[in-house]
PDB file of C-alpha atoms and ligand atoms in Angstrom:
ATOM      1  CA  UNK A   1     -12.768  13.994   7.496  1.00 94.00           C
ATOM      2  CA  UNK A   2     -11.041  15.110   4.316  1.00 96.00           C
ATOM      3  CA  UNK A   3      -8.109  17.956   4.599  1.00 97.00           C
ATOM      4  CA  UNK A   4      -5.693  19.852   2.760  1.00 98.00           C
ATOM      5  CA  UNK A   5      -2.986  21.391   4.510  1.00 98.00           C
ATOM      6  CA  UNK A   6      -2.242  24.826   2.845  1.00 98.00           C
ATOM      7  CA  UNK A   7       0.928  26.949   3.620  1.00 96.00           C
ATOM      8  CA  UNK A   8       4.550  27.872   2.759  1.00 95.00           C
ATOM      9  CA  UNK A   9       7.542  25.592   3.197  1.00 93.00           C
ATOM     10  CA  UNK A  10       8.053  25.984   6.850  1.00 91.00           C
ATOM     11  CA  UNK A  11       4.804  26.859   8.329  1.00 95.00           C
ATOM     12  CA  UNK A  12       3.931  23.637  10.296  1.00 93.00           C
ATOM     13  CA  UNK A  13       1.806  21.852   8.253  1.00 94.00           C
ATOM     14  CA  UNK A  14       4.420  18.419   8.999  1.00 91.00           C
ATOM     15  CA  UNK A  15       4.019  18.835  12.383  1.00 92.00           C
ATOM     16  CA  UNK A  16       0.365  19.882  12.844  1.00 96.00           C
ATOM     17  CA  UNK A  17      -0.268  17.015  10.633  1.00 95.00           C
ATOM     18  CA  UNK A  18       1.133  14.373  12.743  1.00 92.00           C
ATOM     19  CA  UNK A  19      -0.748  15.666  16.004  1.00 95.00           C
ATOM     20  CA  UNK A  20      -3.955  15.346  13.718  1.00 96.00           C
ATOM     21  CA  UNK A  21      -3.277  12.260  13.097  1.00 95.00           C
ATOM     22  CA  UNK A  22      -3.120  11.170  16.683  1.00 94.00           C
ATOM     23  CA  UNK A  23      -5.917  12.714  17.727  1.00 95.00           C
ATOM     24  CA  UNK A  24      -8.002  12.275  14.611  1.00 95.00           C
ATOM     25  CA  UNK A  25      -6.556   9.031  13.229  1.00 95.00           C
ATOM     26  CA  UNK A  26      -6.473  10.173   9.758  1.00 95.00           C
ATOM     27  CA  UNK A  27      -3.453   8.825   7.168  1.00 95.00           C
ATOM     28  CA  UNK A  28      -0.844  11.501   6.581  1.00 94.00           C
ATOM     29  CA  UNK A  29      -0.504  11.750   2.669  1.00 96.00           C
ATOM     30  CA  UNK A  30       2.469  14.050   1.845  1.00 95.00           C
ATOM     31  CA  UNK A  31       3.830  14.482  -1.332  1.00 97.00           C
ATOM     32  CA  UNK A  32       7.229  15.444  -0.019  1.00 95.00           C
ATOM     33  CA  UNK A  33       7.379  12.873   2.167  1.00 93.00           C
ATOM     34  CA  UNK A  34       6.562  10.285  -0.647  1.00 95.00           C
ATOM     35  CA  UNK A  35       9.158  12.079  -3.233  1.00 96.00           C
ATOM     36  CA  UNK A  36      11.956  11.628  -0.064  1.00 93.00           C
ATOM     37  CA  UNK A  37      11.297   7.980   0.286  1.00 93.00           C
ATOM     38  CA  UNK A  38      11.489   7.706  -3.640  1.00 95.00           C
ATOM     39  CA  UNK A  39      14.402   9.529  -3.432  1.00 93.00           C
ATOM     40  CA  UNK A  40      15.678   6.954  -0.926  1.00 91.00           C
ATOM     41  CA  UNK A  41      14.984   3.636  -2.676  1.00 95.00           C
ATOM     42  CA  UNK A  42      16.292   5.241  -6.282  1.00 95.00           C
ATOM     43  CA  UNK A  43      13.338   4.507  -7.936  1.00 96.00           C
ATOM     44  CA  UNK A  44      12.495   6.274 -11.338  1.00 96.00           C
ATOM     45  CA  UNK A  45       9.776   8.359  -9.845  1.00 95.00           C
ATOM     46  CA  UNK A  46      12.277  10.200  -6.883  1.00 95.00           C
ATOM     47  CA  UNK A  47      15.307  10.205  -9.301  1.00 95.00           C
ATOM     48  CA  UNK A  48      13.240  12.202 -11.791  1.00 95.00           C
ATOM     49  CA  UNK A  49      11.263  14.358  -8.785  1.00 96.00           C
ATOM     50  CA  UNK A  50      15.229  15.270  -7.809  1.00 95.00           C
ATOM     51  CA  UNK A  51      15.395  17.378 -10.298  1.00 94.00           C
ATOM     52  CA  UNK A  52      13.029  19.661  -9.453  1.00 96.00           C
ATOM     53  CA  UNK A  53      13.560  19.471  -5.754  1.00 94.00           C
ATOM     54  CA  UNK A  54      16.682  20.095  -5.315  1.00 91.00           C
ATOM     55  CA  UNK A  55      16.149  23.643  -7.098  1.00 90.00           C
ATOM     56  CA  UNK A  56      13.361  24.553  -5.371  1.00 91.00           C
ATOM     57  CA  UNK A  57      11.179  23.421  -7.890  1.00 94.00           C
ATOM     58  CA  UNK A  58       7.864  22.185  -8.225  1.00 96.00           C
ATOM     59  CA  UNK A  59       7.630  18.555  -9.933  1.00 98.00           C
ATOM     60  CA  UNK A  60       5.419  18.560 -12.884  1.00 98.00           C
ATOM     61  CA  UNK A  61       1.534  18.328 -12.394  1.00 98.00           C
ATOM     62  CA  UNK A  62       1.179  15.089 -13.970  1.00 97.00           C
ATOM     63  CA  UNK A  63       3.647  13.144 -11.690  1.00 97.00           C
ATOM     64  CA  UNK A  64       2.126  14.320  -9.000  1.00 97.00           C
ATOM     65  CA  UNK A  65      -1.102  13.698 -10.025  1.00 97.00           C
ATOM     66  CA  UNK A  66      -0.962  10.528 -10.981  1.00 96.00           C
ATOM     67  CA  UNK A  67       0.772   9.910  -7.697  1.00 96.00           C
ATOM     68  CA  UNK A  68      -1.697  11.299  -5.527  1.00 97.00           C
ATOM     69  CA  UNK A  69      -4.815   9.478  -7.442  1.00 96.00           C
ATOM     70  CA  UNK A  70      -3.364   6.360  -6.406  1.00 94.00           C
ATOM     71  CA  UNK A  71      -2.383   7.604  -2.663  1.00 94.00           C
ATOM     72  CA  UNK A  72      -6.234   7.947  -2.613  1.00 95.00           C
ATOM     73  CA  UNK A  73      -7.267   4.974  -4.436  1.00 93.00           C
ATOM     74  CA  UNK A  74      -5.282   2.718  -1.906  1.00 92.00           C
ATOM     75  CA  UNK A  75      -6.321   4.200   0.968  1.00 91.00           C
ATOM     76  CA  UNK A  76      -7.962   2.236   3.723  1.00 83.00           C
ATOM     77  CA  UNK A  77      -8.823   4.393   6.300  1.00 76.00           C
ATOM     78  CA  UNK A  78     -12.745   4.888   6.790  1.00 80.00           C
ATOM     79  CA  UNK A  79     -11.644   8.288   9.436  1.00 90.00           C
ATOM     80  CA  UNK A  80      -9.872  10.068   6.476  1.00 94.00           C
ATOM     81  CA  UNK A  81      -7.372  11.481   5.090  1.00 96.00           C
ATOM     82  CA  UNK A  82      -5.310  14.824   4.817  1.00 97.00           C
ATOM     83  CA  UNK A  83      -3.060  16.230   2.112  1.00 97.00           C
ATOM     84  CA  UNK A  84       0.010  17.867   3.601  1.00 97.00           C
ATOM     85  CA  UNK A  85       2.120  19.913   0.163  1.00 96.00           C
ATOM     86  CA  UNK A  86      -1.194  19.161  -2.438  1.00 98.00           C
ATOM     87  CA  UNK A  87      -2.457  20.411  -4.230  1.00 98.00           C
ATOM     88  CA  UNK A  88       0.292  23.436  -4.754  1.00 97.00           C
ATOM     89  CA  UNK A  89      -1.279  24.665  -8.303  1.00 97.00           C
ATOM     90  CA  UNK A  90      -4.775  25.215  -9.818  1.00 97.00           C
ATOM     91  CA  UNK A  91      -4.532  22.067 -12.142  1.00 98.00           C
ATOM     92  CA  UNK A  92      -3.517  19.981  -8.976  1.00 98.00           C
ATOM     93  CA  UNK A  93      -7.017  21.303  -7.019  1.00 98.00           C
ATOM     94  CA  UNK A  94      -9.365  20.948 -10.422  1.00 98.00           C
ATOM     95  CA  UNK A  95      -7.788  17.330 -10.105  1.00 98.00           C
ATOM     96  CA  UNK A  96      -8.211  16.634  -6.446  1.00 98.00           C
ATOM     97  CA  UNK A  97     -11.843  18.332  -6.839  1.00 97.00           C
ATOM     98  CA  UNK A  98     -12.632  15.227  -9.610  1.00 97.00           C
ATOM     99  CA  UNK A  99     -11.755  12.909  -7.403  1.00 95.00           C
ATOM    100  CA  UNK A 100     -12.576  13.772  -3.950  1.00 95.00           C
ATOM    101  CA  UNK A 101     -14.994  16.006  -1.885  1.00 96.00           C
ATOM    102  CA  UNK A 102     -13.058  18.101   1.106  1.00 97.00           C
ATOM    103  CA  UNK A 103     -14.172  19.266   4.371  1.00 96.00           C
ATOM    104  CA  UNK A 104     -11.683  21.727   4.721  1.00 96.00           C
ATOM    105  CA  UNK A 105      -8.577  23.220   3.804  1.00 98.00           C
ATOM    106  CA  UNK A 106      -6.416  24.689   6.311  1.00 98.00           C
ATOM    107  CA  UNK A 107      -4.201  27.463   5.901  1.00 98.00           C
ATOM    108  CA  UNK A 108      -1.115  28.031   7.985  1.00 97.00           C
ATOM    109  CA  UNK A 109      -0.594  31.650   8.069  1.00 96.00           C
ATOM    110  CA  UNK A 110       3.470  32.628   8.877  1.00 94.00           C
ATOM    111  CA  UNK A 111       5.526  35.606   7.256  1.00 93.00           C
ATOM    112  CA  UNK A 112       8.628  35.140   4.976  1.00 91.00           C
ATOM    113  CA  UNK A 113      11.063  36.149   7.987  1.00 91.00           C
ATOM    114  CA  UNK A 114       9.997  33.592   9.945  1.00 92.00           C
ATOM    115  CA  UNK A 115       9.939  30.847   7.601  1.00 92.00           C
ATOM    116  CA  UNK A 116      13.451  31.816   6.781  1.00 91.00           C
ATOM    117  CA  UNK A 117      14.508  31.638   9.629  1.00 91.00           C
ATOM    118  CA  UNK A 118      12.618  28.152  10.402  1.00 90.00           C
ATOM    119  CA  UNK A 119      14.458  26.461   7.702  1.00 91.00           C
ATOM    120  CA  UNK A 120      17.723  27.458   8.179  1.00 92.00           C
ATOM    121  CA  UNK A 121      17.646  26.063  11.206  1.00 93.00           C
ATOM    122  CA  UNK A 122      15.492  23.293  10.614  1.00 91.00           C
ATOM    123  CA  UNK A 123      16.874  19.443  10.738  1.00 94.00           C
ATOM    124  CA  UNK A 124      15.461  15.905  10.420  1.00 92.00           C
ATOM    125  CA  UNK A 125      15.938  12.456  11.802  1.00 93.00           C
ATOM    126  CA  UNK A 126      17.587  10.179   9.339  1.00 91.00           C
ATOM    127  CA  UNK A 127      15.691   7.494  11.419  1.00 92.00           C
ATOM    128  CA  UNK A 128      12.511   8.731  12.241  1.00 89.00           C
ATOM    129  CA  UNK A 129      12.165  11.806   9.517  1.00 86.00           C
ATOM    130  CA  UNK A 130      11.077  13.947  12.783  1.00 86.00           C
ATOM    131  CA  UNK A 131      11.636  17.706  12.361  1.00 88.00           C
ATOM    132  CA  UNK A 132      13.701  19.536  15.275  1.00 91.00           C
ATOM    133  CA  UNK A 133      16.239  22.125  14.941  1.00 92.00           C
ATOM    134  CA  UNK A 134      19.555  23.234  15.311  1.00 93.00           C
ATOM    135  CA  UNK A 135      19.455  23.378  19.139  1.00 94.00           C
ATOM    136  CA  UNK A 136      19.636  19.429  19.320  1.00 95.00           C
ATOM    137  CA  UNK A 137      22.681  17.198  18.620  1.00 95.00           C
ATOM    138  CA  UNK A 138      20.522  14.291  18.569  1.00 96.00           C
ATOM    139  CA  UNK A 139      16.772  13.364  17.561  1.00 96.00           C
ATOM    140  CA  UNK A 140      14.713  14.176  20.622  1.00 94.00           C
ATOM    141  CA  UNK A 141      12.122  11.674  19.205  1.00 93.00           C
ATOM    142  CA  UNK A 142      14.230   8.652  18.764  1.00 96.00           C
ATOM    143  CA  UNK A 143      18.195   9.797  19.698  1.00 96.00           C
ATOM    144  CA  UNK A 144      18.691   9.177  15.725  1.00 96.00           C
ATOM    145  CA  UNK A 145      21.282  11.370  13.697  1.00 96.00           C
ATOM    146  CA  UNK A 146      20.304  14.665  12.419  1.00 96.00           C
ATOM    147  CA  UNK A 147      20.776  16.123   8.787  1.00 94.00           C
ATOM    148  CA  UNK A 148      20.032  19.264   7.035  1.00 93.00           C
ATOM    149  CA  UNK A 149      17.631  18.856   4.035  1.00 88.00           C
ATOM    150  CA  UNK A 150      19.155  19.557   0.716  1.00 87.00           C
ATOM    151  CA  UNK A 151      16.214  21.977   0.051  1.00 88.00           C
ATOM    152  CA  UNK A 152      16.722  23.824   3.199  1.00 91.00           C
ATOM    153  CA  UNK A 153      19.716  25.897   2.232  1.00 90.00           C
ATOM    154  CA  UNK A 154      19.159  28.817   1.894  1.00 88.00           C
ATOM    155  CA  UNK A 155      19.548  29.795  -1.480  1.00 90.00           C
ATOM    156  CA  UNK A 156      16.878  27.014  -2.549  1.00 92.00           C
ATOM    157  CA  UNK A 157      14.267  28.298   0.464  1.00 92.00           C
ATOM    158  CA  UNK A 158      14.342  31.613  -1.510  1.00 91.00           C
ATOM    159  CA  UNK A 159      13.288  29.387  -4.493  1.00 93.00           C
ATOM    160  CA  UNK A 160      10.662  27.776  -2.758  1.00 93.00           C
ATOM    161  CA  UNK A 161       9.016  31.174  -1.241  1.00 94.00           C
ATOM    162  CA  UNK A 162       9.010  32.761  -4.728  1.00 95.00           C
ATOM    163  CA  UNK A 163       7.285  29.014  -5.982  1.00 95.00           C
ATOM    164  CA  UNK A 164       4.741  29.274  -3.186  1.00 96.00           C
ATOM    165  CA  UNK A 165       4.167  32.995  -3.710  1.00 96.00           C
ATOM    166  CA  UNK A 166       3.573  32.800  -7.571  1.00 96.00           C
ATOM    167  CA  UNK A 167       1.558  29.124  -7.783  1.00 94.00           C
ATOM    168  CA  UNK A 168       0.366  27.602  -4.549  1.00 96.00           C
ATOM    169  CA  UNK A 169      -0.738  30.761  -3.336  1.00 96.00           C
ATOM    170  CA  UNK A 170      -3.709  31.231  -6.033  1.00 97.00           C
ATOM    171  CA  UNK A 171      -4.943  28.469  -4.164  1.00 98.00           C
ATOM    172  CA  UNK A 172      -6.486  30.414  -0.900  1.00 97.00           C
ATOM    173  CA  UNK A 173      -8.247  32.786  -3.139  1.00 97.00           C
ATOM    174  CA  UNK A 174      -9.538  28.599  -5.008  1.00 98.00           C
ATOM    175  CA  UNK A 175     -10.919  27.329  -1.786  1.00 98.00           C
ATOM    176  CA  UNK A 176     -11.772  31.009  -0.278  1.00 97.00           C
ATOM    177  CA  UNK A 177     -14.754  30.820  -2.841  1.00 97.00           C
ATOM    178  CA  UNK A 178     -15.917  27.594  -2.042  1.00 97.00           C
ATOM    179  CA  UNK A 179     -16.414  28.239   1.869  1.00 97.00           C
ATOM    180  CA  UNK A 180     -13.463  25.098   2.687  1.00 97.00           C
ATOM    181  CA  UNK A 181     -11.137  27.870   3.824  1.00 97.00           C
ATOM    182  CA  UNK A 182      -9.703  27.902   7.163  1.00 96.00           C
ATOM    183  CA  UNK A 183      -7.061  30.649   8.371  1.00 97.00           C
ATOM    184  CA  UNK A 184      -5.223  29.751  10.970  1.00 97.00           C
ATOM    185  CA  UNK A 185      -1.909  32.152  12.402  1.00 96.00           C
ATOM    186  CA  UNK A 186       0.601  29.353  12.443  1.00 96.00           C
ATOM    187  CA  UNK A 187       3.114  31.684  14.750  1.00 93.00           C
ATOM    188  CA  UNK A 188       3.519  30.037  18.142  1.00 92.00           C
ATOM    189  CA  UNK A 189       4.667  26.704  19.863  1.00 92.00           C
ATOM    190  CA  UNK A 190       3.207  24.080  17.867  1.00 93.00           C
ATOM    191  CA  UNK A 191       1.138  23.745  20.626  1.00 96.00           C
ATOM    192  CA  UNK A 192      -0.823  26.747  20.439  1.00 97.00           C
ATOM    193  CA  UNK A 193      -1.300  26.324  16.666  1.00 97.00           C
ATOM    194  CA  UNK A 194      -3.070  23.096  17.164  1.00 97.00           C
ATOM    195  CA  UNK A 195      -5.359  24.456  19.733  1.00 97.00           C
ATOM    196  CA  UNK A 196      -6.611  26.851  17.197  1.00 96.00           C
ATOM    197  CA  UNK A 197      -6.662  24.129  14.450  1.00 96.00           C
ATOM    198  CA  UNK A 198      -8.886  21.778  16.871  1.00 96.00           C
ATOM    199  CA  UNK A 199     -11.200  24.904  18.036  1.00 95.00           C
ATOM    200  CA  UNK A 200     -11.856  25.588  14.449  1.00 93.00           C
ATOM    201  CA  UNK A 201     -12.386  21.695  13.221  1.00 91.00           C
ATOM    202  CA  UNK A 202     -14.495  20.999  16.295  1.00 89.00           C
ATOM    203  CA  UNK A 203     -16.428  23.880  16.172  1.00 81.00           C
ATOM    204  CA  UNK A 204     -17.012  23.133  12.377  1.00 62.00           C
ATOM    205  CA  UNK A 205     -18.440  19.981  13.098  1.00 57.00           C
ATOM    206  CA  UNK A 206     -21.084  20.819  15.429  1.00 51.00           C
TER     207      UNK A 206
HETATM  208  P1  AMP B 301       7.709  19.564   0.822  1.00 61.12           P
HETATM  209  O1  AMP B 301       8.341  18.553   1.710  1.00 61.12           O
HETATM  210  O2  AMP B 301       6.210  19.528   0.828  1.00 61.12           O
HETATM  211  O3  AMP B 301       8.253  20.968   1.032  1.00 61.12           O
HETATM  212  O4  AMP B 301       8.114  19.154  -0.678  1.00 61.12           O
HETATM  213  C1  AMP B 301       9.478  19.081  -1.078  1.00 61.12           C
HETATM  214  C2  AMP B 301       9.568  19.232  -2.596  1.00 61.12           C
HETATM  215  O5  AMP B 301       8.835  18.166  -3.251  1.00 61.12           O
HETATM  216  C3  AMP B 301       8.956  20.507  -3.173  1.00 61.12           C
HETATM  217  O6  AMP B 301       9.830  21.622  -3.088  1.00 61.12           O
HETATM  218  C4  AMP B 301       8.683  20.079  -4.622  1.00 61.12           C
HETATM  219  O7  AMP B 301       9.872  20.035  -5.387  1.00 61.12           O
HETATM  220  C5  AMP B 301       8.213  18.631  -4.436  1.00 61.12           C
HETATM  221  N1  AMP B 301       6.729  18.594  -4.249  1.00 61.12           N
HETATM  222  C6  AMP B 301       6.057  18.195  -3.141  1.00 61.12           C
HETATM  223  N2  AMP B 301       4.726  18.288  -3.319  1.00 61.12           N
HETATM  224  C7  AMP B 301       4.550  18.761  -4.579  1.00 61.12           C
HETATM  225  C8  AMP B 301       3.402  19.095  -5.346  1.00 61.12           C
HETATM  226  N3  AMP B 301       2.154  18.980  -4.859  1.00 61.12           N
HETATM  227  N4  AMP B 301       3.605  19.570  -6.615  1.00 61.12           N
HETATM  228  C9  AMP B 301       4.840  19.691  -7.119  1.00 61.12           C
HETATM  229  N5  AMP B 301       5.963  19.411  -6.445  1.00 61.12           N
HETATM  230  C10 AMP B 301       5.831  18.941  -5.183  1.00 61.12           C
END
């Protein structure tokens, strides 16, 4: 099974993705993810994605491009993949089209309130990279330290709405026309999202 996960910053597509994976056993490819660990190490490719990321930017097309075609190239999983933050622009999804053939794309559906107020409250594991929120002193997952992303304040969140509003979003109306396009209401315990993820995907495949 091939996926894209499609939604704003905030809507779930992190966490959905990781119960996927369990119950799927597809890889997890997410471009955020990969920029952080970049980031990390100080390599050239997260020093330069910085740039953009810390403004609430998107990093150009060809970076990610190029980073994503070999994501895919080195895969070895025969179950599949899915794409959690790509493609975020046309050019990205002519790209992805050229090189792969999806089975769906699923859209997390959650309004701007709400995924303001999920960031500002939202922290990660310096350990694990688990997302919880302000409620916890500690990592639930693993006890590790918490931290507040650098793109979750909330002047850069604003940034990334408007990003997602003017680019990524052309991308429902993209995959609406080619039939791939699943709508899911991502309000809810995470939980009840990924019951209606599975009924759809199960459904889908018989
Ligand atoms: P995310 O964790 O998916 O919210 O991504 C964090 C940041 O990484 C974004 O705000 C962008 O700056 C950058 N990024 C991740 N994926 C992409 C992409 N497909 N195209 C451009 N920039 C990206």
């Amino acid at each position: 099974m091939k996926l894209v996960l499609l939604g704003a910053p905030g809507a779930g597509k992190g966490t959905q993705a990781s119960f996927l994976k369990n119950k799927y056993n597809l890889a997890h490819i997410s471009t955020g993810d990969i920029f952080r660990a970049n980031l990390k190490n100080n390599t050239p490719l997260g020093i330069e994605a910085k740039k953009f990321m810390d403004n609430g930017q998107l990093v150009p097309d060809n970076i990610v491009m190029n980073m994503v075609g070999n994501e895919i190239e080195n895969l070895n999983n025969n179950n599949g993949f899915m794409l959690d933050g790509f493609p975020r622009t046309i050019p990205q999804a002519e790209f992805l089209e050229k090189i792969v053939k999806l089975d769906a794309v699923i859209l997390f559906h959650v309004p701007d309130e709400e995924i303001i107020r999920r960031l500002t409250s939202r922290r990660m594991c310096k350990n694990c990279g688990s997302i919880t929120d302000n409620n916890h002193d500690k990592c639930p997952s693993c006890g590790g330290e918490l931290f507040t992303r650098d793109d979750d304040r909330e002047d850069v969140i604003k940034s990334r709405l408007k990003v997602f509003h003017e680019q990524t979003e052309q991308l429902i109306e993209f995959y609406r026309k080619k039939n791939l396009l699943i709508e899911i209401n991502a309000s809810g315990s995470p939980e009840e999202i990924f019951a209606r993820v599975v009924g759809f995907l199960d459904h889908d495949k018989n």
